[in-house]
Short mmCIF file of C-alpha atoms in Angstrom, two decimals:
data_model
loop_
_atom_site.label_atom_id
_atom_site.label_comp_id
_atom_site.label_asym_id
_atom_site.label_seq_id
_atom_site.Cartn_x
_atom_site.Cartn_y
_atom_site.Cartn_z
CA MET A 766 13.32 -15.25 10.21
CA ILE A 767 11.02 -13.36 12.54
CA LYS A 768 9.07 -15.63 14.89
CA PHE A 769 5.38 -15.28 15.67
CA ARG A 770 4.72 -13.31 18.79
CA ASN A 771 1.88 -15.55 19.92
CA ALA A 772 -0.67 -18.07 18.67
CA ALA A 773 -3.37 -15.42 18.38
CA LEU A 774 -1.21 -13.44 15.99
CA SER A 775 -0.76 -16.57 13.89
CA MET A 776 -4.51 -16.74 13.47
CA VAL A 777 -4.64 -13.02 12.63
CA VAL A 778 -2.12 -13.50 9.84
CA VAL A 779 -3.83 -16.61 8.47
CA MET A 780 -7.21 -14.87 8.49
CA GLY A 781 -5.62 -11.80 6.94
CA LEU A 782 -4.13 -13.81 4.09
CA MET A 783 -7.58 -15.19 3.36
CA LEU A 784 -9.15 -11.73 3.27
CA SER A 785 -6.46 -9.44 1.96
CA ALA A 786 -5.71 -7.31 -1.12
CA CYS A 787 -3.95 -3.38 -1.66
CA GLY A 788 -6.66 -3.51 -4.40
CA THR A 789 -7.49 -7.26 -4.55
CA SER A 790 -10.58 -9.31 -5.14
CA SER A 791 -10.76 -10.55 -1.56
CA ASN A 792 -11.24 -6.96 -0.49
CA ASN A 793 -13.83 -6.42 -3.24
CA ALA A 794 -11.12 -4.64 -5.23
CA GLY A 795 -12.16 -3.47 -8.62
CA THR A 796 -15.82 -3.70 -7.69
CA GLY A 797 -16.41 -0.55 -5.65
CA LYS A 798 -18.52 -2.66 -3.27
CA THR A 799 -18.79 -1.90 0.41
CA ASN A 800 -16.54 -4.28 2.30
CA ASN A 801 -17.99 -6.41 5.06
CA ALA A 802 -16.49 -9.65 6.27
CA GLY A 803 -19.93 -10.82 7.26
CA GLY A 804 -21.27 -10.45 3.73
CA ALA A 805 -23.67 -7.52 4.22
CA SER A 806 -23.85 -4.61 1.80
CA THR A 807 -22.63 -2.03 4.31
CA THR A 808 -20.02 -2.05 7.03
CA ASN A 809 -21.47 -0.18 9.95
CA GLU A 810 -19.88 -2.90 12.08
CA PRO A 811 -17.23 -4.66 9.98
CA ALA A 812 -15.83 -7.93 11.21
CA ALA A 813 -12.29 -7.69 12.56
CA THR A 814 -9.40 -10.07 12.37
CA ASP A 815 -8.21 -8.58 15.66
CA SER A 816 -8.88 -5.44 17.65
CA PRO A 817 -6.17 -3.05 18.78
CA SER A 818 -6.41 -2.25 22.45
CA ASN A 819 -6.81 1.48 22.93
CA ALA A 820 -6.01 1.95 19.27
CA GLY A 821 -6.03 5.66 18.54
CA GLY A 822 -5.09 7.36 21.75
CA THR A 823 -6.30 7.42 25.31
CA ASP A 824 -8.62 10.42 25.05
CA THR A 825 -10.67 9.82 21.89
CA VAL A 826 -13.65 12.18 21.87
CA LYS A 827 -17.14 10.72 21.48
CA LEU A 828 -18.73 11.83 18.24
CA SER A 829 -21.84 10.84 16.30
CA GLY A 830 -23.08 10.27 12.77
CA LYS A 831 -21.08 8.41 10.17
CA VAL A 832 -18.00 8.59 7.94
CA VAL A 833 -17.61 7.10 4.47
CA ILE A 834 -14.14 5.73 3.79
CA TYR A 835 -12.78 4.83 0.35
CA SER A 836 -9.87 2.43 0.78
CA PRO A 837 -7.61 0.19 -1.30
CA ASN A 838 -6.06 -1.24 1.88
CA ASN A 839 -6.17 -4.91 2.77
CA ALA A 840 -9.28 -5.97 4.66
CA ASP A 841 -7.15 -7.30 7.50
CA ILE A 842 -5.56 -3.87 7.91
CA ASN A 843 -8.84 -1.95 7.74
CA ASN A 844 -11.17 -4.11 9.80
CA PRO A 845 -9.59 -3.84 13.28
CA ILE A 846 -8.95 -0.12 12.85
CA VAL A 847 -12.48 0.60 11.69
CA LYS A 848 -14.03 -1.55 14.41
CA GLU A 849 -12.09 0.18 17.16
CA PHE A 850 -12.77 3.63 15.73
CA GLN A 851 -16.50 2.92 15.77
CA GLU A 852 -16.41 1.62 19.34
CA ARG A 853 -14.27 4.45 20.65
CA THR A 854 -15.99 7.38 18.92
CA GLY A 855 -19.55 6.23 18.23
CA VAL A 856 -19.13 7.11 14.55
CA GLN A 857 -20.53 4.53 12.13
CA VAL A 858 -18.21 3.67 9.24
CA GLU A 859 -19.16 2.82 5.67
CA LEU A 860 -16.09 1.24 4.11
CA ILE A 861 -15.92 1.19 0.32
CA ALA A 862 -13.15 -1.08 -1.00
CA GLY A 863 -11.52 -1.04 -4.41
CA GLY A 864 -8.31 -0.49 -6.31
CA THR A 865 -6.49 2.80 -5.81
CA GLY A 866 -6.97 3.98 -9.39
CA GLU A 867 -10.63 3.02 -9.42
CA LEU A 868 -11.40 4.81 -6.16
CA LEU A 869 -9.46 7.94 -7.12
CA LYS A 870 -11.46 8.18 -10.33
CA ARG A 871 -14.59 7.81 -8.24
CA VAL A 872 -13.52 10.75 -6.08
CA GLU A 873 -12.91 12.79 -9.23
CA ALA A 874 -16.29 11.86 -10.71
CA GLU A 875 -18.05 12.84 -7.47
CA LYS A 876 -16.28 16.19 -7.08
CA ASP A 877 -19.52 18.20 -7.35
CA ASN A 878 -21.32 15.94 -4.88
CA PRO A 879 -18.79 14.02 -2.75
CA LEU A 880 -20.12 10.71 -1.47
CA GLY A 881 -16.91 9.79 0.35
CA ASP A 882 -15.28 11.55 3.30
CA VAL A 883 -11.84 9.94 3.62
CA PHE A 884 -9.43 8.33 1.17
CA PHE A 885 -7.54 5.78 3.26
CA GLY A 886 -4.47 4.23 1.61
CA GLY A 887 -2.67 4.37 -1.70
CA ASP A 888 0.74 5.73 -2.60
CA THR A 889 1.30 9.42 -2.08
CA ALA A 890 2.12 10.06 -5.75
CA SER A 891 -1.34 8.81 -6.67
CA LEU A 892 -2.91 10.97 -3.97
CA GLY A 893 -0.83 13.93 -5.13
CA ALA A 894 -2.02 13.52 -8.70
CA PHE A 895 -5.60 13.97 -7.44
CA SER A 896 -4.80 16.72 -4.94
CA ASP A 897 -7.49 19.04 -6.34
CA TYR A 898 -10.07 16.81 -4.70
CA TYR A 899 -8.68 16.90 -1.15
CA GLU A 900 -9.09 19.25 1.79
CA ALA A 901 -5.91 20.47 3.51
CA TYR A 902 -5.74 19.13 7.05
CA GLU A 903 -2.97 19.04 9.65
CA THR A 904 -3.51 16.06 11.87
CA LYS A 905 -3.38 16.52 15.65
CA GLU A 906 -0.62 13.88 15.58
CA LYS A 907 1.61 16.02 13.35
CA ALA A 908 4.23 16.62 16.05
CA ASN A 909 4.78 12.86 16.33
CA ILE A 910 5.12 12.15 12.59
CA ASN A 911 8.49 12.17 10.87
CA PRO A 912 8.55 15.55 9.07
CA ALA A 913 10.36 13.98 6.10
CA TYR A 914 7.06 12.38 5.09
CA LEU A 915 4.72 15.31 5.74
CA PRO A 916 3.73 17.27 2.60
CA ALA A 917 3.92 21.06 2.77
CA SER A 918 0.45 21.23 1.26
CA HIS A 919 -1.12 19.23 4.14
CA LEU A 920 -3.37 17.59 1.52
CA TYR A 921 -2.61 14.11 2.81
CA THR A 922 -1.29 12.52 5.99
CA PRO A 923 1.28 9.69 5.76
CA PHE A 924 0.04 6.40 7.16
CA THR A 925 2.83 3.79 7.06
CA LEU A 926 6.18 3.25 5.32
CA LEU A 927 6.31 0.64 2.58
CA PRO A 928 9.64 -0.61 1.18
CA MET A 929 9.34 -2.25 -2.25
CA VAL A 930 11.00 -5.65 -2.55
CA ILE A 931 11.46 -8.72 -4.72
CA MET A 932 9.69 -11.79 -3.30
CA TYR A 933 10.60 -15.33 -4.40
CA ASN A 934 9.35 -18.86 -3.79
CA LYS A 935 12.07 -21.07 -2.33
CA GLU A 936 10.55 -24.21 -3.87
CA LEU A 937 10.83 -22.73 -7.36
CA VAL A 938 14.07 -20.78 -6.95
CA ALA A 939 17.16 -22.72 -5.95
CA ALA A 940 19.20 -21.42 -3.05
CA GLY A 941 21.77 -18.94 -4.32
CA GLU A 942 19.84 -18.30 -7.56
CA GLU A 943 17.33 -15.81 -6.18
CA PRO A 944 17.52 -12.44 -7.99
CA THR A 945 19.33 -9.86 -5.89
CA SER A 946 18.73 -6.89 -8.17
CA TRP A 947 16.24 -5.35 -10.56
CA GLN A 948 18.67 -6.14 -13.38
CA GLU A 949 18.52 -9.86 -12.66
CA LEU A 950 14.78 -9.85 -13.37
CA LEU A 951 15.76 -9.65 -17.04
CA ASP A 952 17.40 -13.07 -17.00
CA PRO A 953 15.67 -15.26 -19.63
CA LYS A 954 15.21 -18.03 -17.05
CA TRP A 955 12.53 -15.90 -15.38
CA LYS A 956 10.50 -15.36 -18.54
CA GLY A 957 6.81 -15.81 -17.74
CA LYS A 958 7.67 -16.49 -14.10
CA ILE A 959 7.53 -12.90 -12.76
CA ALA A 960 4.43 -11.61 -10.97
CA PHE A 961 3.83 -7.90 -11.53
CA ALA A 962 0.58 -5.94 -11.23
CA ASP A 963 -0.84 -3.44 -13.68
CA PRO A 964 0.43 -0.01 -12.49
CA GLY A 965 -2.82 1.53 -13.71
CA LYS A 966 -4.76 -0.54 -11.17
CA SER A 967 -2.30 -0.91 -8.30
CA SER A 968 -0.67 2.11 -6.67
CA SER A 969 2.11 -0.03 -5.18
CA SER A 970 2.88 -1.40 -8.63
CA PHE A 971 3.05 2.13 -10.00
CA THR A 972 5.54 2.99 -7.26
CA GLN A 973 7.61 -0.06 -8.22
CA LEU A 974 7.56 1.05 -11.87
CA ALA A 975 8.67 4.57 -10.94
CA THR A 976 11.39 3.09 -8.72
CA MET A 977 12.80 1.00 -11.55
CA LEU A 978 12.68 3.97 -13.93
CA THR A 979 14.61 5.99 -11.35
CA ALA A 980 17.14 3.24 -10.69
CA PHE A 981 18.09 2.93 -14.38
CA GLY A 982 17.59 6.54 -15.52
CA LYS A 983 14.29 8.35 -15.74
CA GLU A 984 15.64 11.20 -17.84
CA ASP A 985 17.89 9.50 -20.40
CA GLU A 986 15.58 6.70 -21.64
CA LYS A 987 17.68 4.01 -19.97
CA GLY A 988 14.90 3.49 -17.46
CA TRP A 989 12.41 2.85 -20.23
CA GLU A 990 14.87 0.53 -21.97
CA PHE A 991 14.91 -1.55 -18.79
CA VAL A 992 11.10 -1.48 -18.54
CA GLN A 993 10.73 -2.66 -22.14
CA LYS A 994 12.97 -5.66 -21.41
CA LEU A 995 11.11 -6.37 -18.18
CA VAL A 996 7.73 -6.31 -19.93
CA ALA A 997 9.09 -8.74 -22.53
CA ASN A 998 10.18 -11.05 -19.70
CA LEU A 999 6.68 -10.87 -18.16
CA ASP A 1000 5.64 -12.74 -21.30
CA GLY A 1001 2.18 -11.18 -21.44
CA LYS A 1002 1.37 -11.81 -17.77
CA LEU A 1003 0.27 -8.52 -16.19
CA LEU A 1004 -1.79 -9.07 -13.05
CA SER A 1005 -4.89 -7.09 -12.14
CA SER A 1006 -4.04 -6.42 -8.50
CA SER A 1007 -1.10 -6.25 -6.11
CA GLY A 1008 -2.65 -9.00 -4.00
CA SER A 1009 -2.36 -11.36 -6.95
CA VAL A 1010 1.41 -10.84 -6.90
CA TYR A 1011 2.26 -12.06 -3.42
CA LYS A 1012 -0.45 -14.71 -3.48
CA GLY A 1013 0.78 -15.93 -6.85
CA VAL A 1014 4.33 -16.32 -5.56
CA ALA A 1015 3.23 -18.03 -2.34
CA ASP A 1016 0.98 -20.42 -4.31
CA LYS A 1017 3.80 -21.27 -6.73
CA GLU A 1018 2.07 -19.76 -9.74
CA PHE A 1019 5.11 -17.52 -10.14
CA ALA A 1020 8.71 -17.98 -9.07
CA ILE A 1021 9.27 -14.32 -8.21
CA GLY A 1022 7.23 -11.16 -7.76
CA ILE A 1023 7.63 -7.43 -7.27
CA THR A 1024 5.72 -6.43 -4.17
CA LEU A 1025 5.52 -4.68 -0.80
CA GLU A 1026 7.74 -5.67 2.11
CA GLU A 1027 4.86 -6.10 4.56
CA ALA A 1028 2.86 -8.29 2.15
CA ALA A 1029 5.78 -10.66 1.62
CA LEU A 1030 6.63 -10.74 5.33
CA ARG A 1031 3.14 -11.87 6.29
CA TYR A 1032 3.68 -14.96 4.14
CA VAL A 1033 7.14 -15.49 5.61
CA GLU A 1034 5.65 -15.33 9.11
CA GLY A 1035 2.79 -17.61 8.06
CA GLY A 1036 5.29 -20.31 7.19
CA ALA A 1037 5.12 -20.06 3.41
CA PRO A 1038 8.37 -21.03 1.62
CA VAL A 1039 9.12 -17.51 0.43
CA GLY A 1040 11.93 -15.04 0.86
CA ILE A 1041 12.49 -11.35 0.14
CA VAL A 1042 15.28 -9.29 -1.40
CA TYR A 1043 15.99 -5.56 -1.27
CA PRO A 1044 17.35 -4.89 -4.80
CA SER A 1045 21.00 -3.96 -4.87
CA GLU A 1046 20.50 -0.94 -7.18
CA GLY A 1047 18.24 0.53 -4.53
CA THR A 1048 14.54 0.53 -3.82
CA VAL A 1049 12.13 3.07 -2.38
CA VAL A 1050 10.69 3.34 1.12
CA THR A 1051 7.56 5.33 0.47
CA PRO A 1052 4.62 6.29 2.66
CA ASP A 1053 1.09 5.48 1.73
CA GLY A 1054 -1.35 8.17 2.74
CA MET A 1055 -4.83 9.23 3.80
CA ALA A 1056 -6.73 12.37 2.94
CA VAL A 1057 -9.93 14.26 3.68
CA ILE A 1058 -12.06 14.50 0.55
CA LYS A 1059 -12.89 18.11 -0.38
CA GLY A 1060 -16.49 18.95 0.42
CA ALA A 1061 -16.90 15.88 2.64
CA LYS A 1062 -20.36 15.72 4.15
CA ASN A 1063 -18.92 14.34 7.39
CA MET A 1064 -15.86 16.58 7.60
CA GLU A 1065 -15.20 16.46 11.35
CA ASN A 1066 -15.57 12.69 11.47
CA ALA A 1067 -13.18 12.40 8.53
CA LYS A 1068 -10.55 14.44 10.38
CA ALA A 1069 -11.13 12.41 13.54
CA PHE A 1070 -10.49 9.19 11.64
CA ILE A 1071 -7.19 10.48 10.26
CA ASP A 1072 -6.09 11.53 13.76
CA PHE A 1073 -7.09 8.09 15.04
CA ALA A 1074 -5.19 6.17 12.32
CA SER A 1075 -2.11 8.35 12.96
CA GLY A 1076 -2.25 7.64 16.68
CA GLN A 1077 0.38 5.75 18.61
CA ASP A 1078 -1.74 2.69 19.35
CA VAL A 1079 -2.92 2.10 15.79
CA GLN A 1080 0.61 2.58 14.51
CA ALA A 1081 1.92 0.12 17.11
CA LEU A 1082 -0.70 -2.43 16.03
CA LEU A 1083 0.40 -2.09 12.42
CA GLN A 1084 4.03 -2.68 13.36
CA ASP A 1085 3.47 -5.50 15.83
CA GLU A 1086 0.97 -7.55 13.88
CA PHE A 1087 1.23 -6.53 10.22
CA PHE A 1088 4.93 -5.59 9.78
CA ARG A 1089 4.06 -2.14 8.50
CA ARG A 1090 6.66 0.43 9.47
CA SER A 1091 5.31 3.40 11.39
CA VAL A 1092 5.69 7.03 10.26
CA ARG A 1093 5.85 8.17 13.89
CA THR A 1094 9.10 9.35 15.44
CA ASP A 1095 8.25 7.64 18.74
CA ALA A 1096 7.78 4.19 17.16
CA GLY A 1097 10.14 1.38 18.03
CA ALA A 1098 11.92 -0.87 15.55
CA ILE A 1099 10.31 -4.04 14.22
CA SER A 1100 12.22 -7.04 15.52
CA GLY A 1101 14.09 -8.92 12.82
CA LEU A 1102 13.69 -6.32 10.07
CA PRO A 1103 16.55 -4.20 8.73
CA ASP A 1104 16.56 -0.63 9.89
CA ILE A 1105 15.20 1.78 7.30
CA ALA A 1106 18.57 3.56 7.20
CA SER A 1107 20.30 0.31 6.17
CA ILE A 1108 18.12 -0.27 3.10
CA LYS A 1109 19.72 1.13 -0.04
CA THR A 1110 17.31 3.51 -1.76
CA VAL A 1111 17.17 5.31 -5.10
CA ASP A 1112 16.83 9.07 -5.38
CA TYR A 1113 13.06 8.92 -5.69
CA ASP A 1114 11.69 12.30 -6.80
CA TYR A 1115 8.12 12.49 -5.46
CA ASP A 1116 7.40 15.74 -7.30
CA TRP A 1117 8.55 14.25 -10.61
CA VAL A 1118 6.55 11.07 -10.05
CA THR A 1119 3.40 13.00 -9.14
CA ALA A 1120 3.70 15.42 -12.05
CA ASN A 1121 4.34 12.62 -14.55
CA LYS A 1122 2.04 9.94 -13.17
CA THR A 1123 -0.40 9.99 -16.08
CA ALA A 1124 2.34 10.11 -18.71
CA ILE A 1125 4.23 7.25 -17.07
CA GLY A 1126 1.11 5.11 -16.92
CA GLU A 1127 0.20 5.79 -20.54
CA ARG A 1128 3.70 5.06 -21.78
CA PHE A 1129 3.84 1.81 -19.81
CA MET A 1130 0.64 0.60 -21.46
CA LYS A 1131 2.08 1.43 -24.87
CA VAL A 1132 5.08 -0.73 -24.02
CA VAL A 1133 2.75 -3.54 -22.96
CA MET A 1134 0.85 -3.23 -26.26
CA GLY A 1135 4.08 -3.20 -28.24
CA GLN A 1136 3.73 0.38 -29.45
#
């Protein structure tokens, strides 16, 4: 188990667990409200759980005006980054929180009069499915980002790497009985005990669905056969947000959950009796992304924010304090975590996932409804 780096970090994690969601209610997910830890209706100066020292780079240019950010990220991820960006650049940030699907639909609805400037977070397949609403931009940090995660279209910039895992509660799952594979989630003993979020509301859950389809056969119906059995084992319990998954497992509402590595690890580090498994059939290590909204009224500030969030110091903060793996080639390893190369992965086809996102979501809901 990874040990806390210091007492201050312990408080950061505890505060983060109280505030967090990738589309959860504690981050005003599903409401479209402006997030502010202090309770105000705007976040010109959002409260921070911690502040990265020198977070974007050493030569951030002073700007002016504002930038409107739509984000499904956890509040504890967003707040220190936004606070430092404001202090370093002079740009005032309005942070609008919500679920990935909700915010993407908002971007689409506002296409003729964009009210947002940056979309910050969400899986890249979801961003790709809405690519008509983004402005191509090559970040100034491009040379330092692993080219494997950079899209040729330049319509989004990768933010962090997010392995998908199975999380389990050690007080509900006996030692040696924890599921080690996707297949083992179908065991009748887990019926009604699996936490899984609605893929139509959570981008990470959609990625998990696409991963399982890929692992069992996305072209020959075997993947959908697995999904049908999994849905039956959910026993009608489909959660409204990804944050409800890891919280539900930590709070012993569910024995196991399908979630993000970094979300589960924050509970491990916080002392919760939980563990994580990288499924033996293979998982996916996918980047989430950020994009400039086409027609943004604060275009230069939007680009400056993406450069800032891609910078070495912000990426180091995310690794050191939130267990998010950096997309930068100059980033060090996270102590105690398996190297990315050692995690077995499926042959995840990003183009296929993006092109079929709507169809996959619609078919999943038909399975849920028994059609």
